[in-house]
């Protein structure tokens, strides 16, 4: 190799798996962990919360108001404030992302359940479904497309937001950006952006696929949600 | 007058919605377009105000081809009422009604006064002026839709199934309101419906269209009922066409008997099984029979000369006597139409 | 409750320090900078995205642009984009930072404006044309007022995004409140980090509040259905 800066492909080859911390492969794995955990958390929290909001209407106004506020909080200062509680760990990045996820998913769950036509609900009642059976067999399946649309937004934004964590040393692939900035050099930036966008597209594609499988009766809508 | 001159509409996908339509909608009359779903009623209507442009032929408005007029200008001179009223949700009722006057540059006060006047004209409480459309019932919204179309006093009114989204009771009252308004205003109205009863009730002339956009028959409702041009029209008119035709037969010539009215149960000839008891003012009270002299039986009445034979027959069927009572505008009994008299009139109607 | 006490200690240190209240690095100055950069980026984004969204929604042409921009914008990492622009264009002016800021805030406005216009009941559009409104009048007098809640939602989401990204942009040398956080973190000055973070959070909440108020004032009660007159 000469003395000049390495080309993009060279750089990738040299840094993919160095065996030391901070190789691209390591960062990729970190990135996946830090984005997948919040997505799962959001789903696990937002589903029952959404059900509760539909069951007890008065709950929705304050819950969604609170979530609106949570959603408006910029990530970096929230990471910073959390450092004194959870330290410079992945948890510090995961917690805020999980809450953003809930903020996006809650309206989707409520909207999805609201999208169940009243006549469908009524006829399920008339056929003698118990409330729980009705929920599982009728209402949730109908709500799936709207919920999944929300989940797609959560997945894509979580994956891209993780990179901000790099500013506190926990950003997965975002680490490539800080590295590139401190030691001005373009290839890591390109690799970081491309990998993150790719991850996002793959996650999005998987969720679209999931929707096809779960709700064969709905044609997949174009990927535009608020 | 609106003239369709060999008008054809072919959509880009090849659908022929209207096929070689030639007809006239005379000034000051209600012309109804009726026919099964998809037969091209809406398309025909919308070609008049150029919401859709004809592919062939032309439409003339008082002799002027609509194609020669700039669409917005044309539309400001034509009232347009659609099914869901299409009110602007962000504007108060009064501002909704004043839309076209505003467009035409009327001053604020004049437009507002006009809107308030129309609100009452269409039978709405002026209190509603400050409300927003979502605060009104469907029937009220539809009335506002009519008021809005009338705001700039256009000579022509296009109505596309304006009353089909409201319940039957409200629909009936809206229909009557329209006829009352038309009595005062004498607009040239083209009215689209798929309900033949509505067509017959409202139309001065009814155009029946068949699928494919061809005119099957254009005639006054009475002619339509008595002389449908073919099987399609006959079927479309439905089964009780004969009964409905009586709506257009006047009771004017109906032979009445005046010797059957009595002031009390004991009066009248003993030959007659039924006598009609009237009160001091001459209004009908009830029928009485010799077999049950203590009991008044129900009666049915019709406005002599004004109501149709259908009402007269209906009135006869409401009473055990089988006769119907003819009254005048003040509710005084003019006479009694017996079964024989009704029979004669029906035989006459069946002939011509 | 160790972290809670240290939180208050740091807060006291930061806000109690008189030096933090004046001069080029003082709170008022930084606040103004943050406001300036956010407002500039948001304004440019609105000027770009609203007309474009209106045009696409009204004419129905170029919808692909909407789908692509909506999905891509969410997937693009802000920090990566900022670093890329700065490496490409240098740091001589604020523009290498403002450009990605604008790029990232265009999509929410674009998508929501488009959806708002497109979602207007076709009957309503029809009625408007039928009464003789011209294309521009239909857009301006009917479609925009009816779509306003969504257009404003787009602007609000964008504003949230801009405030957050302006903070991150301090990393690449932009002024504003983010400086306290970034610089403080680098020098282990935790009073500065905590104080700055609290300021940014408050700033973001005030921006939210302003948008909520703007919504109340500009959206017709007939559209929000929030009246109970008579
Ligand atoms: N824009 C269009 N492109 C293609 N075909 C159309 C279009 N608009 C209407 N059509 C077709 O033209 C025919 C007539 O439509 P039109 O709306 O005039 O019917 P209609 O008589 O008003 O029916 P309905 O009673 O259901 O309102 C139908 O077959 C319809 O599918
Ligand atoms: Mg129609």
Coordinates of N, CA and C and ligand atoms in Angstrom, one line a residue, chain B residues 41-42 160-161 192, ligand 2:
Chain B
X41 N -76.2 9.7 -16.0 CA -76.9 10.9 -15.5 C -76.0 12.0 -15.1
X42 N -75.1 11.6 -14.1 CA -74.1 12.6 -13.6 C -73.3 13.2 -14.7
X160 N -77.6 17.1 -8.5 CA -77.3 15.7 -8.7 C -77.6 14.8 -7.4
X161 N -78.7 14.1 -7.5 CA -79.2 13.3 -6.4 C -79.1 14.1 -5.1
X192 N -81.1 15.3 -11.2 CA -80.7 13.9 -11.5 C -81.1 13.0 -10.3
Ligands
LIG2 MG1 -74.4 9.9 -10.5

